[in-house]
Tab-separated table of C-alpha atoms and ligand atoms in Angstrom:
chain	number	residue	atom	x	y	z
A	190	MET	CA	-2.262	-23.976	-9.894
A	191	ALA	CA	-3.119	-24.912	-6.335
A	192	ARG	CA	-3.659	-22.034	-3.956
A	193	SER	CA	-0.945	-21.165	-1.474
A	194	LYS	CA	-1.582	-21.967	2.173
A	195	ILE	CA	-0.942	-19.434	4.914
A	196	ALA	CA	-0.907	-20.473	8.552
A	197	LEU	CA	-1.493	-17.741	11.105
A	198	ILE	CA	-0.356	-18.911	14.532
A	199	GLY	CA	-2.208	-16.684	16.968
A	200	GLY	CA	-5.672	-15.473	16.088
A	201	GLY	CA	-5.830	-12.431	18.340
A	202	GLN	CA	-5.809	-8.785	17.322
A	203	ILE	CA	-3.033	-9.015	14.720
A	204	GLY	CA	-3.952	-12.534	13.552
A	205	GLY	CA	-7.531	-11.493	12.766
A	206	ILE	CA	-6.450	-8.512	10.661
A	207	GLN	CA	-3.818	-10.647	8.912
A	208	ALA	CA	-6.542	-13.107	7.962
A	209	LEU	CA	-8.706	-10.319	6.560
A	210	LEU	CA	-5.855	-8.693	4.619
A	211	ALA	CA	-4.553	-11.996	3.244
A	212	THR	CA	-8.063	-12.830	2.088
A	213	TYR	CA	-8.595	-9.458	0.434
A	214	LYS	CA	-5.185	-9.742	-1.257
A	215	GLU	CA	-6.146	-13.265	-2.353
A	216	LEU	CA	-2.832	-14.668	-1.146
A	217	GLY	CA	-4.202	-18.165	-0.563
A	218	ASP	CA	-6.142	-20.333	1.854
A	219	ILE	CA	-5.788	-19.412	5.488
A	220	VAL	CA	-5.607	-21.459	8.667
A	221	ILE	CA	-5.819	-19.555	11.951
A	222	VAL	CA	-4.429	-21.510	14.916
A	223	ASP	CA	-4.955	-20.565	18.539
A	224	ILE	CA	-5.053	-22.329	21.902
A	225	PRO	CA	-8.022	-24.657	22.626
A	226	GLU	CA	-9.700	-22.012	24.843
A	227	MET	CA	-9.719	-19.652	21.833
A	228	GLU	CA	-10.699	-22.186	19.193
A	229	SER	CA	-14.287	-20.998	19.034
A	230	ARG	CA	-13.126	-17.389	18.621
A	231	VAL	CA	-10.848	-18.206	15.670
A	232	LYS	CA	-13.550	-20.331	14.078
A	233	GLY	CA	-15.800	-17.289	14.413
A	234	LYS	CA	-13.214	-14.992	12.831
A	235	ALA	CA	-12.654	-17.426	9.947
A	236	LEU	CA	-16.393	-17.649	9.261
A	237	ASP	CA	-16.918	-13.900	9.615
A	238	ILE	CA	-14.156	-13.174	7.050
A	239	THR	CA	-15.515	-15.882	4.736
A	240	GLU	CA	-18.822	-14.033	4.802
A	241	ALA	CA	-16.984	-10.826	3.796
A	242	THR	CA	-15.462	-12.401	0.655
A	243	PRO	CA	-18.449	-11.681	-1.623
A	244	HIS	CA	-17.864	-7.933	-1.086
A	245	ALA	CA	-14.316	-8.152	-2.387
A	246	LYS	CA	-15.107	-10.814	-4.982
A	247	VAL	CA	-12.202	-12.903	-3.728
A	248	ASP	CA	-11.842	-16.614	-3.052
A	249	ALA	CA	-10.183	-18.132	-0.029
A	250	LYS	CA	-10.889	-21.015	2.299
A	251	LEU	CA	-10.551	-19.960	5.922
A	252	THR	CA	-10.252	-22.345	8.860
A	253	GLY	CA	-10.069	-21.703	12.593
A	254	THR	CA	-8.499	-24.441	14.702
A	255	SER	CA	-6.455	-25.343	17.748
A	256	ASP	CA	-4.920	-28.370	16.052
A	257	TYR	CA	-1.463	-27.736	14.608
A	258	ALA	CA	-1.977	-30.698	12.254
A	259	ASP	CA	-4.214	-28.346	10.222
A	260	ILE	CA	-1.193	-26.272	9.145
A	261	ALA	CA	0.295	-29.216	7.245
A	262	GLY	CA	1.659	-28.114	3.889
A	263	ALA	CA	1.635	-24.390	4.750
A	264	ASP	CA	3.823	-22.272	2.471
A	265	VAL	CA	4.017	-19.411	4.927
A	266	VAL	CA	3.624	-19.392	8.708
A	267	ILE	CA	3.158	-16.066	10.484
A	268	ILE	CA	3.477	-16.163	14.257
A	269	THR	CA	1.785	-13.670	16.555
A	270	ALA	CA	1.070	-16.155	19.350
A	271	GLY	CA	1.923	-14.469	22.616
A	272	VAL	CA	1.010	-11.690	24.958
A	273	PRO	CA	1.076	-8.018	23.872
A	274	ARG	CA	2.213	-5.009	25.932
A	275	LYS	CA	0.052	-2.909	28.186
A	276	PRO	CA	0.882	0.714	29.081
A	277	GLY	CA	4.053	0.937	31.175
A	278	MET	CA	5.489	-2.341	29.893
A	279	SER	CA	8.599	-2.765	27.754
A	280	ARG	CA	8.755	-5.446	25.075
A	281	GLU	CA	11.356	-7.239	27.189
A	282	ASP	CA	8.784	-7.567	30.014
A	283	LEU	CA	7.025	-10.109	27.776
A	284	LEU	CA	10.064	-12.369	27.486
A	285	SER	CA	9.339	-15.132	29.963
A	286	VAL	CA	5.664	-15.616	29.022
A	287	ASN	CA	6.246	-15.417	25.277
A	288	LEU	CA	9.317	-17.653	25.436
A	289	GLY	CA	7.114	-20.465	26.742
A	290	ILE	CA	4.563	-19.826	24.002
A	291	ILE	CA	7.159	-19.745	21.206
A	292	ARG	CA	8.551	-23.059	22.479
A	293	LYS	CA	5.141	-24.672	21.898
A	294	VAL	CA	4.689	-22.941	18.553
A	295	ALA	CA	8.142	-24.025	17.349
A	296	GLU	CA	7.277	-27.627	18.163
A	297	GLY	CA	3.994	-27.445	16.233
A	298	VAL	CA	5.492	-25.740	13.187
A	299	LYS	CA	8.517	-28.044	13.106
A	300	THR	CA	6.256	-31.081	13.185
A	301	TYR	CA	3.621	-30.007	10.680
A	302	ALA	CA	5.053	-27.294	8.409
A	303	PRO	CA	8.786	-27.955	8.216
A	304	ASP	CA	9.118	-26.408	4.746
A	305	ALA	CA	7.366	-23.111	5.405
A	306	PHE	CA	8.758	-19.585	5.281
A	307	CYS	CA	8.290	-18.417	8.869
A	308	ILE	CA	7.687	-14.813	9.886
A	309	LEU	CA	7.773	-14.013	13.597
A	310	VAL	CA	5.882	-11.043	15.047
A	311	THR	CA	5.773	-11.936	18.752
A	312	ASN	CA	7.746	-9.632	21.080
A	313	PRO	CA	10.430	-9.159	22.189
A	314	LEU	CA	10.841	-9.641	18.456
A	315	ASP	CA	14.544	-10.174	17.856
A	316	ALA	CA	14.874	-12.647	20.748
A	317	MET	CA	11.718	-14.550	19.749
A	318	VAL	CA	12.991	-15.049	16.171
A	319	TYR	CA	16.267	-16.303	17.591
A	320	THR	CA	14.377	-18.702	19.881
A	321	PHE	CA	12.242	-20.060	17.046
A	322	TYR	CA	15.305	-20.503	14.807
A	323	LYS	CA	17.232	-22.368	17.506
A	324	LEU	CA	14.324	-24.640	18.441
A	325	THR	CA	13.234	-25.545	14.914
A	326	GLY	CA	16.685	-25.797	13.345
A	327	PHE	CA	15.160	-24.401	10.129
A	328	PRO	CA	17.588	-22.835	7.636
A	329	LYS	CA	18.262	-19.147	8.264
A	330	ASN	CA	16.702	-18.013	4.985
A	331	ARG	CA	13.306	-19.381	6.099
A	332	VAL	CA	13.144	-17.693	9.526
A	333	VAL	CA	12.697	-13.945	9.770
A	334	GLY	CA	11.245	-11.337	12.082
A	335	MET	CA	8.822	-8.573	11.152
A	336	ALA	CA	9.904	-5.267	12.646
A	337	GLY	CA	11.817	-3.145	10.134
A	338	ALA	CA	8.894	-3.260	7.695
A	339	LEU	CA	6.677	-1.675	10.338
A	340	ASP	CA	9.278	0.712	11.743
A	341	THR	CA	9.997	1.927	8.195
A	342	ALA	CA	6.298	2.336	7.456
A	343	ARG	CA	5.906	4.378	10.621
A	344	PHE	CA	8.820	6.597	9.629
A	345	ALA	CA	7.346	7.009	6.125
A	346	ALA	CA	3.895	7.790	7.538
A	347	PHE	CA	5.318	10.536	9.753
A	348	VAL	CA	7.316	12.026	6.852
A	349	ALA	CA	4.193	11.979	4.675
A	350	MET	CA	2.173	13.690	7.428
A	351	GLU	CA	4.850	16.371	7.836
A	352	LEU	CA	5.291	17.088	4.112
A	353	ASN	CA	1.697	16.403	3.049
A	354	VAL	CA	2.822	14.027	0.296
A	355	SER	CA	1.944	10.469	-0.707
A	356	THR	CA	3.555	7.681	1.314
A	357	LYS	CA	3.986	5.905	-2.020
A	358	ASP	CA	6.895	8.151	-2.926
A	359	ILE	CA	8.788	7.793	0.334
A	360	ALA	CA	11.713	5.385	0.529
A	361	ALA	CA	13.423	4.839	3.847
A	362	THR	CA	15.075	2.196	5.959
A	363	VAL	CA	15.453	1.422	9.640
A	364	LEU	CA	18.121	-0.857	11.101
A	365	GLY	CA	18.555	-2.593	14.433
A	366	GLY	CA	16.458	-4.191	17.132
A	367	HIS	CA	12.716	-3.603	17.421
A	368	GLY	CA	12.568	-1.102	20.260
A	369	PRO	CA	13.678	2.364	21.271
A	370	THR	CA	17.292	1.650	20.255
A	371	MET	CA	16.352	1.063	16.600
A	372	VAL	CA	18.357	3.062	14.054
A	373	PRO	CA	16.274	4.962	11.480
A	374	LEU	CA	18.512	6.260	8.677
A	375	PRO	CA	17.100	9.652	7.604
A	376	ARG	CA	20.361	10.317	5.728
A	377	LEU	CA	19.217	7.751	3.150
A	378	ALA	CA	15.494	8.594	3.082
A	379	THR	CA	14.072	10.053	-0.111
A	380	VAL	CA	10.773	11.572	-1.207
A	381	GLY	CA	10.196	11.006	-4.908
A	382	GLY	CA	13.943	10.603	-5.278
A	383	VAL	CA	14.709	13.882	-3.430
A	384	PRO	CA	16.797	13.488	-0.258
A	385	LEU	CA	14.671	14.025	2.837
A	386	THR	CA	17.498	16.119	4.254
A	387	ASP	CA	16.837	18.662	1.458
A	388	LEU	CA	13.160	18.890	2.348
A	389	LEU	CA	13.052	19.161	6.124
A	390	PRO	CA	15.194	20.983	8.677
A	391	GLN	CA	17.264	18.798	10.996
A	392	GLU	CA	15.056	19.433	14.044
A	393	LYS	CA	11.961	18.186	12.200
A	394	ILE	CA	13.861	15.093	11.048
A	395	ASP	CA	15.080	14.479	14.595
A	396	ALA	CA	11.496	14.708	15.850
A	397	ILE	CA	10.333	12.159	13.247
A	398	VAL	CA	13.178	9.792	14.190
A	399	ASP	CA	12.257	10.120	17.853
A	400	ARG	CA	8.547	9.518	17.188
A	401	THR	CA	9.416	6.466	15.056
A	402	ARG	CA	11.459	4.966	17.887
A	403	LYS	CA	8.548	5.440	20.287
A	404	ALA	CA	5.726	4.736	17.813
A	405	GLY	CA	4.727	1.375	19.275
A	406	THR	CA	4.574	2.869	22.759
A	407	GLU	CA	2.491	5.802	21.475
A	408	ILE	CA	-0.127	3.334	20.194
A	409	VAL	CA	-0.023	1.280	23.416
A	410	GLY	CA	-0.703	4.508	25.334
A	411	LEU	CA	-3.702	5.323	23.141
A	412	LEU	CA	-5.222	1.831	22.982
A	413	LYS	CA	-4.681	1.277	26.729
A	414	ASN	CA	-5.173	-2.505	26.707
A	415	GLY	CA	-2.997	-3.884	23.921
A	416	SER	CA	-0.571	-2.902	21.199
A	417	ALA	CA	-0.781	-1.926	17.527
A	418	TYR	CA	-2.436	-4.469	15.281
A	419	PHE	CA	-3.499	-2.993	11.939
A	420	SER	CA	-0.006	-1.863	10.947
A	421	PRO	CA	1.839	-4.993	12.185
A	422	ALA	CA	-0.654	-7.123	10.241
A	423	ALA	CA	-0.092	-5.088	7.068
A	424	ALA	CA	3.693	-5.166	7.480
A	425	SER	CA	3.859	-8.917	7.992
A	426	LEU	CA	1.657	-9.564	4.973
A	427	GLU	CA	3.913	-7.425	2.798
A	428	MET	CA	6.701	-9.855	3.700
A	429	ALA	CA	4.516	-12.925	3.099
A	430	GLU	CA	3.450	-11.578	-0.287
A	431	ALA	CA	7.082	-10.889	-1.279
A	432	TYR	CA	7.846	-14.559	-0.593
A	433	LEU	CA	4.734	-16.064	-2.196
A	434	LYS	CA	5.018	-13.969	-5.368
A	435	ASP	CA	8.841	-14.054	-5.524
A	436	LYS	CA	8.842	-10.267	-5.631
A	437	LYS	CA	12.410	-9.868	-4.388
A	438	ARG	CA	11.313	-6.861	-2.352
A	439	VAL	CA	13.888	-5.052	-0.254
A	440	ILE	CA	12.336	-5.013	3.206
A	441	PRO	CA	14.165	-4.327	6.452
A	442	SER	CA	13.630	-7.474	8.521
A	443	ALA	CA	15.166	-9.257	11.488
A	444	ALA	CA	17.487	-11.740	9.773
A	445	LEU	CA	20.354	-13.838	11.064
A	446	CYS	CA	23.563	-11.857	10.667
A	447	GLU	CA	26.719	-13.859	10.284
A	448	GLY	CA	29.292	-11.142	9.914
A	449	GLU	CA	27.098	-8.592	8.116
A	450	TYR	CA	27.451	-5.181	9.768
A	451	GLY	CA	30.042	-6.773	12.076
A	452	ILE	CA	27.224	-8.661	13.866
A	453	ASN	CA	27.507	-12.384	14.464
A	454	GLY	CA	24.851	-14.904	15.470
A	455	LEU	CA	22.022	-12.432	16.149
A	456	PHE	CA	18.727	-11.791	14.394
A	457	ILE	CA	18.481	-8.035	13.986
A	458	GLY	CA	16.887	-5.580	11.577
A	459	VAL	CA	18.817	-5.273	8.306
A	460	PRO	CA	17.686	-4.631	4.707
A	461	CYS	CA	16.760	-8.012	3.205
A	462	VAL	CA	15.827	-9.162	-0.273
A	463	ILE	CA	12.718	-11.318	0.183
A	464	GLY	CA	11.653	-13.614	-2.636
A	465	ALA	CA	10.888	-17.275	-3.285
A	466	GLY	CA	14.142	-18.193	-1.552
A	467	GLY	CA	12.959	-16.489	1.631
A	468	VAL	CA	15.622	-14.095	2.888
A	469	GLU	CA	17.699	-14.287	-0.278
A	470	LYS	CA	20.249	-11.663	0.650
A	471	ILE	CA	21.159	-9.094	3.272
A	472	LEU	CA	22.133	-5.756	1.751
A	473	GLU	CA	25.026	-3.995	3.437
A	474	ILE	CA	24.974	-0.203	3.582
A	475	SER	CA	28.095	1.774	4.397
A	476	LEU	CA	27.343	3.580	7.620
A	477	THR	CA	28.745	6.744	9.173
A	478	ASP	CA	30.626	6.423	12.462
A	479	ASP	CA	27.586	7.691	14.383
A	480	GLU	CA	25.293	5.170	12.683
A	481	LYS	CA	27.773	2.372	13.385
A	482	ALA	CA	27.884	3.376	17.043
A	483	ALA	CA	24.070	3.426	17.222
A	484	LEU	CA	23.911	-0.016	15.600
A	485	GLN	CA	26.356	-1.334	18.186
A	486	VAL	CA	24.104	-0.045	20.993
A	487	THR	CA	21.022	-1.768	19.555
A	488	ALA	CA	22.967	-4.996	18.850
A	489	ASP	CA	24.177	-5.061	22.465
A	490	LYS	CA	20.596	-4.599	23.653
A	491	VAL	CA	19.357	-7.482	21.456
A	492	ALA	CA	22.250	-9.684	22.616
A	493	ALA	CA	21.343	-9.046	26.264
A	494	THR	CA	17.715	-10.091	25.669
A	495	VAL	CA	18.773	-13.145	23.666
A	496	LYS	CA	21.046	-14.168	26.538
A	497	GLU	CA	18.007	-14.251	28.819
A	498	THR	CA	16.401	-16.929	26.646
A	499	GLY	CA	19.141	-19.291	27.832
A	500	LEU	CA	19.446	-20.749	24.327
B	841	A3D	P1	-3.361	-10.881	21.153
B	841	A3D	O1	-4.540	-10.162	20.625
B	841	A3D	O2	-3.303	-11.180	22.609
B	841	A3D	O3	-3.211	-12.235	20.322
B	841	A3D	C1	-2.276	-13.223	20.637
B	841	A3D	C2	-2.942	-14.552	20.432
B	841	A3D	O4	-1.984	-15.601	20.613
B	841	A3D	C3	-4.073	-14.824	21.449
B	841	A3D	O5	-5.287	-15.075	20.754
B	841	A3D	C4	-3.589	-16.055	22.193
B	841	A3D	O6	-4.638	-16.909	22.637
B	841	A3D	C5	-2.703	-16.705	21.128
B	841	A3D	N1	-1.813	-17.756	21.643
B	841	A3D	C6	-1.210	-17.854	22.843
B	841	A3D	N2	-0.498	-19.012	22.927
B	841	A3D	C7	-0.637	-19.649	21.736
B	841	A3D	C8	-0.159	-20.878	21.202
B	841	A3D	N3	0.629	-21.684	21.921
B	841	A3D	N4	-0.523	-21.225	19.935
B	841	A3D	C9	-1.330	-20.417	19.207
B	841	A3D	N5	-1.811	-19.241	19.671
B	841	A3D	C10	-1.485	-18.852	20.905
B	841	A3D	O7	-1.997	-10.085	20.786
B	841	A3D	P2	-1.678	-9.233	19.463
B	841	A3D	O8	-2.194	-9.968	18.280
B	841	A3D	O9	-2.065	-7.819	19.679
B	841	A3D	O10	-0.079	-9.283	19.505
B	841	A3D	C11	0.592	-10.513	19.312
B	841	A3D	C12	2.090	-10.353	19.542
B	841	A3D	O11	2.644	-9.469	18.559
B	841	A3D	C13	2.485	-9.781	20.909
B	841	A3D	O12	3.594	-10.476	21.428
B	841	A3D	C14	2.877	-8.341	20.567
B	841	A3D	O13	3.806	-7.812	21.484
B	841	A3D	C15	3.497	-8.529	19.208
B	841	A3D	N6	3.599	-7.317	18.394
B	841	A3D	C16	4.729	-7.164	17.656
B	841	A3D	C17	4.877	-6.044	16.868
B	841	A3D	C18	6.114	-5.872	16.059
B	841	A3D	O14	6.248	-4.901	15.355
B	841	A3D	C19	7.179	-6.861	16.123
B	841	A3D	C20	3.866	-5.072	16.816
B	841	A3D	C21	2.728	-5.270	17.582
B	841	A3D	C22	2.599	-6.406	18.368
């Protein structure tokens, strides 16, 4: 069986780690695309990772390029092309610069990899997925945003730190836009099947929810000249792997809602089944009135940012 092909559009901080993780997971051959000024850097990253393959005893062909023609036949395209935040910036502050970049990326992917499953990572996430979907005209099941996977992992990591238990046993979900209005659902979180609400007092849970909402900003504050990259790379590859191996994983992701949760025409974080059909299904959870109200707030925020794209 031929190897899968994974195109990473953007070979910066996240793109480099994605390439390493995809190689170590042996997901397929990897093409890293960046702008001509960065071509040498992505060629360097591709070669460096190739030289790490003997340690892991894995096989993958890695290519660094600035030519979108090299992504032809890609099964999965993961897009991180764009500018990250610096301390003091909101994700929305990136809109105008990243909108221009996603326009170029959409053109390249539409031309050379029109059948790929496309995962967007560029911020402001929900609006950038919307932009890519509108510009490519790809079917909704093949365009998705990575945010909920990371937000959920952050929530799970904080629960694990608090309870001193394995993250493996924590199940949780986060809804809504990727930003401080996101809606973690501690009511539904479990630790080895035990409700989180039985294991932690409300004030501890509230603190974890608050830290989850601000987790990206916490990392930006620590790194000082960029945003998180290890965890976004890992989260996006979990989604890519679910698609490539038809795992039918349930992963909160920014998917196009057409009536689900009362939301229409927006990409926003909802629990999705991801398998060979891409986003195969959106799972609907019955929400409390407070959760519904919080989801409305985050949907309004996403809608306002999407409006600014002018699409
Ligand atoms: P960075 O290290 O700057 O890498 C971005 C790369 O994109 C750079 O190498 C650029 O040269 C490249 N690029 C720019 N224009 C193009 C183009 N037209 N075609 C191909 N490549 C291009 O940033 P990063 O990797 O740290 O972050 C990338 C994006 O992910 C930013 O927008 C971040 O805000 C976003 N991000 C999202 C999350 C989510 O959870 C959604 C988390 C962290 C970062």
